[in-house]
Amino acid sequence: MALPASLHPLLRVWSYRNFALFMGGMGPSLVTLWMQRVGVGWLAWELTHSPVWLGIIAAADLGPMLLIGPFAGAVTDRGNPLLQIRITQGLFVLQAATLSMVTLAGWTTIELLFALSLFSGCVQPFGSTARYALVPSTIPRDAFAIAIATDSALFNGSRFIGPAAAGLMIPSFGVGGTFVIHTFGCAVFLTGVSLIRMAPPDRSGRRRGNLASDVVEGLAYVRTHAGIGPLFLLLVVLSIFIRPVQDMLPGFAGSVLQSDAVGLAWLTSGMGIGAMVSAVAIAMRGHVAGLTHNVVLATLGLALATLGFIATDILWISVVFSVLIGFTFNNVSTSMQTLVQSAVANELRGRIMGLYSLIYRGIPAVGGLAVGALAETFGLRLTFAVAACFALAAWCFIAPKRHVITSAVERG
């Protein structure tokens, strides 16, 4: 039976050897990463029962991106992204193995969990910028949109599979089991990138300067770009006020919904399902045209879905809204990443995507700390009601600019 024509773009990118090795190795690692994240979140909640500590652990994992992200992008633009990602994956194997050992030995404290999360957070900026720079090098330029959306589909598919698997594993094997399996997942990804054969990028014609000047050049490019600048500003607002919902899910599961690790896994999986459906839909489009409209519409949907999520204390209804949050937030982030990757110059790709990583992964650390502190005083529901209002304000900002943004970034 012939495959539907809409699936042909999805299958075509897998015919490129280096892309297949990269994504094939990354897939298992992403599943086990989400298993470990559920384990870390639930362990932090069990140790403290504190939204503040949930925010602190999230900040340890995400916060270093704020300081390191721009410089990691500059390092990527100067060096070899393939070598960089091999090194970072080796360090992730070490982190996961250490977390496994201390947990199984019964030595884990909230302070040690913080330290290991901080180590991972310091390595992550170099891995993220190398990944963003490497993926476009594994496929032809006309397949950018498909490849980036496929990358997102794998990432968000793992958000469904990983937490669901963690929800089954934790009651039987404890949170330590999620850390052990992530050690093997990281090793699989390291094997995959070790098999990639690709010539290092040619940096011979690049102007030399210090890292700080490279970062300034990247910031200036974003500030003056008619499309990338407003998109990044929108992502800043959503990353501060809406993205921390994900990090506060253990608190929602435990205090609002009166559930346990299984309920947490359902909520996290729901977000992953929504995000995966969104990413597959973008990949099946196969082009960038219309993605600015996606960003604008999804921003409004995200604000409304967040309001729905906090309005109920019934688990299955919360799961439905978590699916909608995952769908709309991923529509914003994947559409935006595809637009930026298509518009940015190759010699600036590492730095610009480093700034994207800073916003997408680093700024939520600030939001997580602020939201955790506010939730401690005012409760999770009221805190995120205010956050949803900020998302509505962001939609009011971006909607009138959609035509200008479209002209600046949609080239396919």
mmCIF file of C-alpha atoms in Angstrom:
data_model
loop_
_atom_site.group_PDB
_atom_site.id
_atom_site.type_symbol
_atom_site.label_atom_id
_atom_site.label_comp_id
_atom_site.label_asym_id
_atom_site.label_seq_id
_atom_site.Cartn_x
_atom_site.Cartn_y
_atom_site.Cartn_z
ATOM 1 C CA MET A 1 0.000 0.000 0.000
ATOM 2 C CA ALA A 2 1.387 3.383 -1.000
ATOM 3 C CA LEU A 3 2.172 5.825 1.777
ATOM 4 C CA PRO A 4 0.205 9.093 1.897
ATOM 5 C CA ALA A 5 2.001 11.900 0.093
ATOM 6 C CA SER A 6 1.982 13.977 3.282
ATOM 7 C CA LEU A 7 4.385 11.471 4.872
ATOM 8 C CA HIS A 8 6.983 11.608 2.105
ATOM 9 C CA PRO A 9 8.783 14.709 3.487
ATOM 10 C CA LEU A 10 9.074 13.032 6.906
ATOM 11 C CA LEU A 11 10.636 9.914 5.403
ATOM 12 C CA ARG A 12 12.945 11.759 2.995
ATOM 13 C CA VAL A 13 15.090 13.355 5.706
ATOM 14 C CA TRP A 14 15.843 9.916 7.169
ATOM 15 C CA SER A 15 17.552 8.919 3.923
ATOM 16 C CA TYR A 16 20.501 11.161 4.822
ATOM 17 C CA ARG A 17 22.998 9.032 6.767
ATOM 18 C CA ASN A 18 24.330 11.649 9.168
ATOM 19 C CA PHE A 19 20.853 12.927 9.980
ATOM 20 C CA ALA A 20 19.648 9.375 10.634
ATOM 21 C CA LEU A 21 22.619 8.598 12.894
ATOM 22 C CA PHE A 22 22.132 11.791 14.856
ATOM 23 C CA MET A 23 18.386 11.501 15.312
ATOM 24 C CA GLY A 24 18.451 7.724 15.734
ATOM 25 C CA GLY A 25 20.947 8.083 18.560
ATOM 26 C CA MET A 26 19.241 11.084 20.114
ATOM 27 C CA GLY A 27 15.783 9.484 20.252
ATOM 28 C CA PRO A 28 16.468 6.934 23.029
ATOM 29 C CA SER A 29 18.488 9.519 24.943
ATOM 30 C CA LEU A 30 15.581 11.972 24.916
ATOM 31 C CA VAL A 31 13.168 9.325 26.209
ATOM 32 C CA THR A 32 15.458 8.484 29.107
ATOM 33 C CA LEU A 33 16.147 12.193 29.718
ATOM 34 C CA TRP A 34 12.459 12.769 30.374
ATOM 35 C CA MET A 35 12.379 9.734 32.605
ATOM 36 C CA GLN A 36 15.220 11.247 34.618
ATOM 37 C CA ARG A 37 13.541 14.656 34.726
ATOM 38 C CA VAL A 38 10.364 13.151 36.168
ATOM 39 C CA GLY A 39 12.531 11.291 38.676
ATOM 40 C CA VAL A 40 14.446 14.420 39.675
ATOM 41 C CA GLY A 41 11.253 16.469 40.045
ATOM 42 C CA TRP A 42 9.496 13.845 42.113
ATOM 43 C CA LEU A 43 12.581 13.223 44.261
ATOM 44 C CA ALA A 44 12.892 16.965 44.928
ATOM 45 C CA TRP A 45 9.216 17.070 45.936
ATOM 46 C CA GLU A 46 9.570 14.021 48.199
ATOM 47 C CA LEU A 47 12.638 15.476 49.895
ATOM 48 C CA THR A 48 11.166 18.947 50.524
ATOM 49 C CA HIS A 49 7.450 19.267 49.592
ATOM 50 C CA SER A 50 8.347 22.829 48.613
ATOM 51 C CA PRO A 51 7.490 24.734 45.391
ATOM 52 C CA VAL A 52 10.536 26.908 46.121
ATOM 53 C CA TRP A 53 12.863 23.913 45.948
ATOM 54 C CA LEU A 54 11.171 22.765 42.743
ATOM 55 C CA GLY A 55 12.003 26.185 41.330
ATOM 56 C CA ILE A 56 15.572 26.010 42.637
ATOM 57 C CA ILE A 57 16.191 22.579 41.080
ATOM 58 C CA ALA A 58 14.714 23.815 37.795
ATOM 59 C CA ALA A 59 16.938 26.893 38.016
ATOM 60 C CA ALA A 60 20.021 24.727 38.583
ATOM 61 C CA ASP A 61 19.250 22.785 35.413
ATOM 62 C CA LEU A 62 18.180 25.742 33.269
ATOM 63 C CA GLY A 63 19.836 28.783 34.864
ATOM 64 C CA PRO A 64 23.431 28.349 33.647
ATOM 65 C CA MET A 65 22.138 28.899 30.120
ATOM 66 C CA LEU A 66 21.658 32.565 31.053
ATOM 67 C CA LEU A 67 25.384 33.091 31.596
ATOM 68 C CA ILE A 68 26.885 30.439 29.367
ATOM 69 C CA GLY A 69 24.473 30.271 26.407
ATOM 70 C CA PRO A 70 25.755 33.266 24.370
ATOM 71 C CA PHE A 71 29.395 32.252 24.880
ATOM 72 C CA ALA A 72 28.602 28.619 24.040
ATOM 73 C CA GLY A 73 27.158 29.848 20.742
ATOM 74 C CA ALA A 74 30.324 31.839 20.049
ATOM 75 C CA VAL A 75 32.432 28.751 20.796
ATOM 76 C CA THR A 76 30.296 26.731 18.376
ATOM 77 C CA ASP A 77 30.745 29.319 15.605
ATOM 78 C CA ARG A 78 34.524 29.122 16.093
ATOM 79 C CA GLY A 79 34.950 25.359 16.353
ATOM 80 C CA ASN A 80 33.573 21.975 15.312
ATOM 81 C CA PRO A 81 29.962 21.344 16.471
ATOM 82 C CA LEU A 82 30.346 17.569 15.991
ATOM 83 C CA LEU A 83 33.332 17.354 18.349
ATOM 84 C CA GLN A 84 31.558 19.636 20.798
ATOM 85 C CA ILE A 85 28.469 17.447 20.976
ATOM 86 C CA ARG A 86 30.589 14.305 21.440
ATOM 87 C CA ILE A 87 32.284 15.877 24.467
ATOM 88 C CA THR A 88 29.035 17.074 26.007
ATOM 89 C CA GLN A 89 27.414 13.655 25.620
ATOM 90 C CA GLY A 90 30.341 12.054 27.413
ATOM 91 C CA LEU A 91 29.804 14.462 30.307
ATOM 92 C CA PHE A 92 26.084 13.657 30.395
ATOM 93 C CA VAL A 93 26.920 9.961 30.717
ATOM 94 C CA LEU A 94 29.110 10.837 33.712
ATOM 95 C CA GLN A 95 26.382 12.968 35.345
ATOM 96 C CA ALA A 96 23.664 10.344 34.938
ATOM 97 C CA ALA A 97 25.922 7.568 36.248
ATOM 98 C CA THR A 98 26.829 9.619 39.321
ATOM 99 C CA LEU A 99 23.190 10.464 40.040
ATOM 100 C CA SER A 100 22.325 6.769 39.731
ATOM 101 C CA MET A 101 25.001 5.685 42.187
ATOM 102 C CA VAL A 102 24.262 8.225 44.915
ATOM 103 C CA THR A 103 20.513 7.602 44.709
ATOM 104 C CA LEU A 104 20.750 3.821 44.801
ATOM 105 C CA ALA A 105 23.202 4.081 47.705
ATOM 106 C CA GLY A 106 20.720 6.246 49.645
ATOM 107 C CA TRP A 107 23.055 9.257 49.828
ATOM 108 C CA THR A 108 20.863 11.750 47.981
ATOM 109 C CA THR A 109 20.103 15.057 49.662
ATOM 110 C CA ILE A 110 18.397 18.066 48.123
ATOM 111 C CA GLU A 111 21.770 19.853 48.117
ATOM 112 C CA LEU A 112 23.459 17.020 46.208
ATOM 113 C CA LEU A 113 20.534 16.872 43.776
ATOM 114 C CA PHE A 114 21.000 20.601 43.247
ATOM 115 C CA ALA A 115 24.734 20.180 42.572
ATOM 116 C CA LEU A 116 24.249 17.421 39.992
ATOM 117 C CA SER A 117 21.466 19.381 38.303
ATOM 118 C CA LEU A 118 23.775 22.414 38.191
ATOM 119 C CA PHE A 119 26.538 20.363 36.560
ATOM 120 C CA SER A 120 24.112 19.190 33.868
ATOM 121 C CA GLY A 121 22.906 22.759 33.432
ATOM 122 C CA CYS A 122 26.456 24.001 32.837
ATOM 123 C CA VAL A 123 27.107 21.374 30.144
ATOM 124 C CA GLN A 124 23.754 21.786 28.408
ATOM 125 C CA PRO A 125 24.432 25.161 26.664
ATOM 126 C CA PHE A 126 27.348 23.666 24.726
ATOM 127 C CA GLY A 127 25.298 20.619 23.770
ATOM 128 C CA SER A 128 22.306 22.709 22.671
ATOM 129 C CA THR A 129 24.223 25.158 20.485
ATOM 130 C CA ALA A 130 26.203 22.317 18.886
ATOM 131 C CA ARG A 131 22.965 20.448 18.172
ATOM 132 C CA TYR A 132 21.304 23.481 16.584
ATOM 133 C CA ALA A 133 24.378 24.109 14.423
ATOM 134 C CA LEU A 134 24.875 20.461 13.470
ATOM 135 C CA VAL A 135 21.363 19.433 12.415
ATOM 136 C CA PRO A 136 21.180 21.837 9.415
ATOM 137 C CA SER A 137 24.568 20.485 8.261
ATOM 138 C CA THR A 138 23.185 16.963 7.971
ATOM 139 C CA ILE A 139 20.507 17.776 5.368
ATOM 140 C CA PRO A 140 20.047 20.026 2.296
ATOM 141 C CA ARG A 141 18.802 23.551 2.931
ATOM 142 C CA ASP A 142 15.409 22.908 1.316
ATOM 143 C CA ALA A 143 14.739 20.287 4.013
ATOM 144 C CA PHE A 144 15.418 22.628 6.969
ATOM 145 C CA ALA A 145 11.785 22.951 8.003
ATOM 146 C CA ILE A 146 11.217 19.193 7.860
ATOM 147 C CA ALA A 147 14.417 18.343 9.734
ATOM 148 C CA ILE A 148 13.872 20.901 12.497
ATOM 149 C CA ALA A 149 10.264 19.835 12.981
ATOM 150 C CA THR A 150 11.343 16.170 12.982
ATOM 151 C CA ASP A 151 13.881 17.046 15.663
ATOM 152 C CA SER A 152 11.085 18.686 17.644
ATOM 153 C CA ALA A 153 8.760 15.714 17.079
ATOM 154 C CA LEU A 154 11.361 13.351 18.529
ATOM 155 C CA PHE A 155 11.975 15.658 21.455
ATOM 156 C CA ASN A 156 8.298 16.021 22.249
ATOM 157 C CA GLY A 157 7.460 12.409 21.501
ATOM 158 C CA SER A 158 9.957 11.576 24.221
ATOM 159 C CA ARG A 159 8.000 13.893 26.538
ATOM 160 C CA PHE A 160 5.095 11.455 26.188
ATOM 161 C CA ILE A 161 6.968 8.157 26.258
ATOM 162 C CA GLY A 162 9.543 9.101 28.910
ATOM 163 C CA PRO A 163 7.211 10.326 31.663
ATOM 164 C CA ALA A 164 4.766 7.483 31.010
ATOM 165 C CA ALA A 165 7.623 4.995 31.400
ATOM 166 C CA ALA A 166 8.813 6.824 34.516
ATOM 167 C CA GLY A 167 5.312 6.647 35.985
ATOM 168 C CA LEU A 168 5.430 2.859 35.598
ATOM 169 C CA MET A 169 9.031 2.502 36.777
ATOM 170 C CA ILE A 170 9.077 4.699 39.894
ATOM 171 C CA PRO A 171 6.464 2.754 41.923
ATOM 172 C CA SER A 172 8.310 -0.530 41.271
ATOM 173 C CA PHE A 173 11.998 0.466 41.126
ATOM 174 C CA GLY A 174 12.130 3.925 42.701
ATOM 175 C CA VAL A 175 13.444 7.121 41.146
ATOM 176 C CA GLY A 176 16.935 5.592 40.963
ATOM 177 C CA GLY A 177 15.774 3.380 38.118
ATOM 178 C CA THR A 178 15.088 6.431 35.952
ATOM 179 C CA PHE A 179 18.648 7.647 36.509
ATOM 180 C CA VAL A 180 20.186 4.277 35.655
ATOM 181 C CA ILE A 181 18.326 3.968 32.382
ATOM 182 C CA HIS A 182 19.265 7.523 31.388
ATOM 183 C CA THR A 183 22.924 6.580 31.762
ATOM 184 C CA PHE A 184 22.420 3.995 29.013
ATOM 185 C CA GLY A 185 20.352 6.416 26.926
ATOM 186 C CA CYS A 186 23.184 8.960 26.945
ATOM 187 C CA ALA A 187 25.626 6.223 25.942
ATOM 188 C CA VAL A 188 23.452 5.339 22.924
ATOM 189 C CA PHE A 189 23.483 8.974 21.741
ATOM 190 C CA LEU A 190 27.240 9.179 22.241
ATOM 191 C CA THR A 191 27.609 6.100 20.053
ATOM 192 C CA GLY A 192 25.429 7.620 17.343
ATOM 193 C CA VAL A 193 27.345 10.909 17.091
ATOM 194 C CA SER A 194 30.641 8.986 17.183
ATOM 195 C CA LEU A 195 29.615 7.247 13.943
ATOM 196 C CA ILE A 196 28.855 10.480 12.067
ATOM 197 C CA ARG A 197 31.375 11.327 9.377
ATOM 198 C CA MET A 198 31.414 14.997 8.465
ATOM 199 C CA ALA A 199 34.147 17.447 7.466
ATOM 200 C CA PRO A 200 34.716 20.204 10.055
ATOM 201 C CA PRO A 201 33.240 23.569 9.030
ATOM 202 C CA ASP A 202 35.586 25.942 7.217
ATOM 203 C CA ARG A 203 36.410 28.803 9.588
ATOM 204 C CA SER A 204 39.396 30.143 7.590
ATOM 205 C CA GLY A 205 37.640 33.263 6.328
ATOM 206 C CA ARG A 206 36.180 34.195 9.690
ATOM 207 C CA ARG A 207 37.176 37.478 11.324
ATOM 208 C CA ARG A 208 39.037 36.843 14.569
ATOM 209 C CA GLY A 209 38.191 38.563 17.835
ATOM 210 C CA ASN A 210 37.449 37.693 21.426
ATOM 211 C CA LEU A 211 34.356 35.795 22.513
ATOM 212 C CA ALA A 212 32.758 38.897 23.999
ATOM 213 C CA SER A 213 32.883 40.729 20.654
ATOM 214 C CA ASP A 214 31.326 37.686 18.974
ATOM 215 C CA VAL A 215 28.482 37.743 21.498
ATOM 216 C CA VAL A 216 27.930 41.480 20.962
ATOM 217 C CA GLU A 217 27.797 40.929 17.206
ATOM 218 C CA GLY A 218 25.110 38.282 17.653
ATOM 219 C CA LEU A 219 23.059 40.506 19.967
ATOM 220 C CA ALA A 220 23.248 43.382 17.487
ATOM 221 C CA TYR A 221 22.068 41.104 14.690
ATOM 222 C CA VAL A 222 18.996 40.049 16.683
ATOM 223 C CA ARG A 223 18.216 43.600 17.840
ATOM 224 C CA THR A 224 18.177 44.986 14.299
ATOM 225 C CA HIS A 225 16.445 42.060 12.577
ATOM 226 C CA ALA A 226 12.807 42.899 11.812
ATOM 227 C CA GLY A 227 11.644 39.320 12.324
ATOM 228 C CA ILE A 228 13.987 37.596 14.757
ATOM 229 C CA GLY A 229 13.975 40.464 17.281
ATOM 230 C CA PRO A 230 10.180 40.504 17.907
ATOM 231 C CA LEU A 231 10.015 36.687 17.892
ATOM 232 C CA PHE A 232 12.723 36.445 20.528
ATOM 233 C CA LEU A 233 10.995 39.094 22.652
ATOM 234 C CA LEU A 234 7.769 37.074 22.523
ATOM 235 C CA LEU A 235 9.646 33.938 23.550
ATOM 236 C CA VAL A 236 11.177 35.806 26.512
ATOM 237 C CA VAL A 237 7.724 36.635 27.880
ATOM 238 C CA LEU A 238 6.366 33.116 27.405
ATOM 239 C CA SER A 239 9.514 31.536 28.844
ATOM 240 C CA ILE A 240 9.304 33.614 32.020
ATOM 241 C CA PHE A 241 5.583 33.297 32.696
ATOM 242 C CA ILE A 242 4.283 30.120 30.985
ATOM 243 C CA ARG A 243 7.204 27.719 30.600
ATOM 244 C CA PRO A 244 7.508 27.256 34.432
ATOM 245 C CA VAL A 245 4.136 25.456 34.407
ATOM 246 C CA GLN A 246 6.103 22.364 33.378
ATOM 247 C CA ASP A 247 8.505 22.686 36.316
ATOM 248 C CA MET A 248 5.630 23.179 38.766
ATOM 249 C CA LEU A 249 3.765 20.037 37.657
ATOM 250 C CA PRO A 250 4.922 18.040 40.713
ATOM 251 C CA GLY A 251 3.306 20.739 42.873
ATOM 252 C CA PHE A 252 0.096 20.705 40.815
ATOM 253 C CA ALA A 253 -0.036 16.901 40.971
ATOM 254 C CA GLY A 254 0.627 16.748 44.702
ATOM 255 C CA SER A 255 -1.213 19.757 46.157
ATOM 256 C CA VAL A 256 -3.885 20.813 43.634
ATOM 257 C CA LEU A 257 -4.902 17.451 42.145
ATOM 258 C CA GLN A 258 -4.087 15.329 45.237
ATOM 259 C CA SER A 259 -2.280 12.788 43.057
ATOM 260 C CA ASP A 260 1.092 11.006 43.085
ATOM 261 C CA ALA A 261 3.953 10.200 40.690
ATOM 262 C CA VAL A 262 1.515 8.476 38.323
ATOM 263 C CA GLY A 263 -0.598 11.642 38.106
ATOM 264 C CA LEU A 264 2.555 13.664 37.496
ATOM 265 C CA ALA A 265 3.523 11.302 34.685
ATOM 266 C CA TRP A 266 0.097 11.726 33.080
ATOM 267 C CA LEU A 267 0.353 15.516 33.183
ATOM 268 C CA THR A 268 3.883 15.527 31.769
ATOM 269 C CA SER A 269 2.951 12.965 29.138
ATOM 270 C CA GLY A 270 -0.071 15.032 28.162
ATOM 271 C CA MET A 271 2.150 17.997 27.428
ATOM 272 C CA GLY A 272 4.433 15.729 25.441
ATOM 273 C CA ILE A 273 1.556 14.328 23.362
ATOM 274 C CA GLY A 274 0.326 17.793 22.468
ATOM 275 C CA ALA A 275 3.807 18.969 21.588
ATOM 276 C CA MET A 276 4.530 15.884 19.474
ATOM 277 C CA VAL A 277 1.309 16.299 17.470
ATOM 278 C CA SER A 278 2.226 19.927 16.872
ATOM 279 C CA ALA A 279 5.746 19.047 15.704
ATOM 280 C CA VAL A 280 4.527 16.310 13.341
ATOM 281 C CA ALA A 281 1.998 18.717 11.831
ATOM 282 C CA ILE A 282 4.747 21.284 11.189
ATOM 283 C CA ALA A 283 7.016 18.636 9.678
ATOM 284 C CA MET A 284 4.269 17.463 7.321
ATOM 285 C CA ARG A 285 3.922 21.019 6.018
ATOM 286 C CA GLY A 286 7.490 20.805 4.694
ATOM 287 C CA HIS A 287 7.928 24.584 4.319
ATOM 288 C CA VAL A 288 8.196 27.762 6.372
ATOM 289 C CA ALA A 289 5.380 29.694 4.685
ATOM 290 C CA GLY A 290 2.612 30.442 7.189
ATOM 291 C CA LEU A 291 4.619 29.666 10.321
ATOM 292 C CA THR A 292 4.422 33.269 11.536
ATOM 293 C CA HIS A 293 0.638 32.898 11.580
ATOM 294 C CA ASN A 294 1.142 29.696 13.580
ATOM 295 C CA VAL A 295 3.144 31.607 16.190
ATOM 296 C CA VAL A 296 0.507 34.325 16.582
ATOM 297 C CA LEU A 297 -2.471 31.966 16.807
ATOM 298 C CA ALA A 298 -0.696 29.527 19.138
ATOM 299 C CA THR A 299 0.254 32.332 21.539
ATOM 300 C CA LEU A 300 -3.430 33.132 22.066
ATOM 301 C CA GLY A 301 -4.259 29.441 22.429
ATOM 302 C CA LEU A 302 -1.486 28.985 24.994
ATOM 303 C CA ALA A 303 -2.839 31.728 27.233
ATOM 304 C CA LEU A 304 -6.360 30.275 27.124
ATOM 305 C CA ALA A 305 -5.144 26.701 27.712
ATOM 306 C CA THR A 306 -3.184 27.836 30.777
ATOM 307 C CA LEU A 307 -6.298 29.470 32.222
ATOM 308 C CA GLY A 308 -8.207 26.233 31.649
ATOM 309 C CA PHE A 309 -5.476 24.164 33.302
ATOM 310 C CA ILE A 310 -5.558 26.123 36.561
ATOM 311 C CA ALA A 311 -9.368 26.264 36.689
ATOM 312 C CA THR A 312 -9.863 22.587 37.583
ATOM 313 C CA ASP A 313 -8.831 20.154 40.311
ATOM 314 C CA ILE A 314 -9.919 17.070 38.333
ATOM 315 C CA LEU A 315 -6.951 15.091 37.010
ATOM 316 C CA TRP A 316 -8.337 14.000 33.637
ATOM 317 C CA ILE A 317 -9.487 17.533 32.795
ATOM 318 C CA SER A 318 -6.061 18.832 33.780
ATOM 319 C CA VAL A 319 -4.487 16.269 31.457
ATOM 320 C CA VAL A 320 -6.639 17.528 28.563
ATOM 321 C CA PHE A 321 -5.485 21.087 29.157
ATOM 322 C CA SER A 322 -1.888 19.913 29.556
ATOM 323 C CA VAL A 323 -2.179 18.446 26.033
ATOM 324 C CA LEU A 324 -3.386 21.835 24.772
ATOM 325 C CA ILE A 325 -0.557 23.642 26.566
ATOM 326 C CA GLY A 326 1.992 21.288 25.022
ATOM 327 C CA PHE A 327 0.446 21.690 21.561
ATOM 328 C CA THR A 328 0.307 25.477 21.605
ATOM 329 C CA PHE A 329 3.655 26.104 23.289
ATOM 330 C CA ASN A 330 5.399 23.771 20.863
ATOM 331 C CA ASN A 331 3.630 25.457 17.966
ATOM 332 C CA VAL A 332 5.212 28.712 19.107
ATOM 333 C CA SER A 333 8.696 27.345 19.809
ATOM 334 C CA THR A 334 9.084 24.971 16.840
ATOM 335 C CA SER A 335 7.613 27.427 14.344
ATOM 336 C CA MET A 336 9.894 30.101 15.742
ATOM 337 C CA GLN A 337 12.989 27.894 15.652
ATOM 338 C CA THR A 338 12.259 26.894 12.049
ATOM 339 C CA LEU A 339 11.780 30.515 11.009
ATOM 340 C CA VAL A 340 14.997 31.626 12.703
ATOM 341 C CA GLN A 341 17.073 28.717 11.341
ATOM 342 C CA SER A 342 15.823 29.494 7.839
ATOM 343 C CA ALA A 343 16.555 33.228 8.095
ATOM 344 C CA VAL A 344 19.890 33.364 9.954
ATOM 345 C CA ALA A 345 23.281 33.484 8.219
ATOM 346 C CA ASN A 346 25.442 30.352 8.646
ATOM 347 C CA GLU A 347 28.373 32.243 10.203
ATOM 348 C CA LEU A 348 26.051 33.513 12.964
ATOM 349 C CA ARG A 349 24.016 30.332 13.465
ATOM 350 C CA GLY A 350 25.743 29.175 16.657
ATOM 351 C CA ARG A 351 25.425 32.553 18.359
ATOM 352 C CA ILE A 352 21.827 33.204 17.331
ATOM 353 C CA MET A 353 20.729 29.711 18.304
ATOM 354 C CA GLY A 354 22.733 30.141 21.515
ATOM 355 C CA LEU A 355 20.516 33.141 22.271
ATOM 356 C CA TYR A 356 17.471 31.044 21.374
ATOM 357 C CA SER A 357 18.653 28.386 23.845
ATOM 358 C CA LEU A 358 19.267 31.070 26.462
ATOM 359 C CA ILE A 359 15.681 32.241 26.128
ATOM 360 C CA TYR A 360 14.093 28.806 25.777
ATOM 361 C CA ARG A 361 16.104 27.045 28.494
ATOM 362 C CA GLY A 362 17.794 29.728 30.594
ATOM 363 C CA ILE A 363 15.146 32.377 31.136
ATOM 364 C CA PRO A 364 12.622 29.807 32.450
ATOM 365 C CA ALA A 365 15.019 29.415 35.386
ATOM 366 C CA VAL A 366 14.291 33.016 36.356
ATOM 367 C CA GLY A 367 10.604 32.360 35.844
ATOM 368 C CA GLY A 368 10.795 29.133 37.838
ATOM 369 C CA LEU A 369 12.355 30.850 40.836
ATOM 370 C CA ALA A 370 9.917 33.771 40.698
ATOM 371 C CA VAL A 371 6.882 31.582 40.136
ATOM 372 C CA GLY A 372 7.963 29.176 42.873
ATOM 373 C CA ALA A 373 8.354 32.021 45.357
ATOM 374 C CA LEU A 374 5.006 33.572 44.396
ATOM 375 C CA ALA A 375 3.255 30.193 44.490
ATOM 376 C CA GLU A 376 4.598 29.611 47.995
ATOM 377 C CA THR A 377 2.706 32.732 49.108
ATOM 378 C CA PHE A 378 -0.277 33.018 46.780
ATOM 379 C CA GLY A 379 -0.725 29.443 45.583
ATOM 380 C CA LEU A 380 -0.114 27.837 42.213
ATOM 381 C CA ARG A 381 -3.488 28.715 40.717
ATOM 382 C CA LEU A 382 -3.451 32.457 41.343
ATOM 383 C CA THR A 383 0.182 32.701 40.288
ATOM 384 C CA PHE A 384 -0.452 31.084 36.918
ATOM 385 C CA ALA A 385 -3.650 33.052 36.378
ATOM 386 C CA VAL A 386 -1.464 36.160 36.420
ATOM 387 C CA ALA A 387 1.062 34.404 34.162
ATOM 388 C CA ALA A 388 -1.683 33.659 31.607
ATOM 389 C CA CYS A 389 -2.592 37.339 31.567
ATOM 390 C CA PHE A 390 0.997 38.176 30.630
ATOM 391 C CA ALA A 391 0.719 35.665 27.772
ATOM 392 C CA LEU A 392 -2.392 37.465 26.544
ATOM 393 C CA ALA A 393 -0.466 40.736 26.668
ATOM 394 C CA ALA A 394 2.311 39.110 24.597
ATOM 395 C CA TRP A 395 -0.277 38.104 22.002
ATOM 396 C CA CYS A 396 -1.499 41.709 21.826
ATOM 397 C CA PHE A 397 2.128 42.735 21.183
ATOM 398 C CA ILE A 398 2.934 40.213 18.445
ATOM 399 C CA ALA A 399 -0.335 40.123 16.472
ATOM 400 C CA PRO A 400 -0.011 43.609 14.889
ATOM 401 C CA LYS A 401 3.579 42.827 13.814
ATOM 402 C CA ARG A 402 2.827 39.568 12.006
ATOM 403 C CA HIS A 403 3.074 40.982 8.458
ATOM 404 C CA VAL A 404 6.462 42.614 9.080
ATOM 405 C CA ILE A 405 7.784 39.438 10.700
ATOM 406 C CA THR A 406 6.488 37.316 7.829
ATOM 407 C CA SER A 407 8.371 39.439 5.281
ATOM 408 C CA ALA A 408 11.597 39.206 7.300
ATOM 409 C CA VAL A 409 11.776 35.478 8.083
ATOM 410 C CA GLU A 410 9.602 33.445 5.722
ATOM 411 C CA ARG A 411 11.784 32.533 2.778
ATOM 412 C CA GLY A 412 10.502 29.121 1.811
#
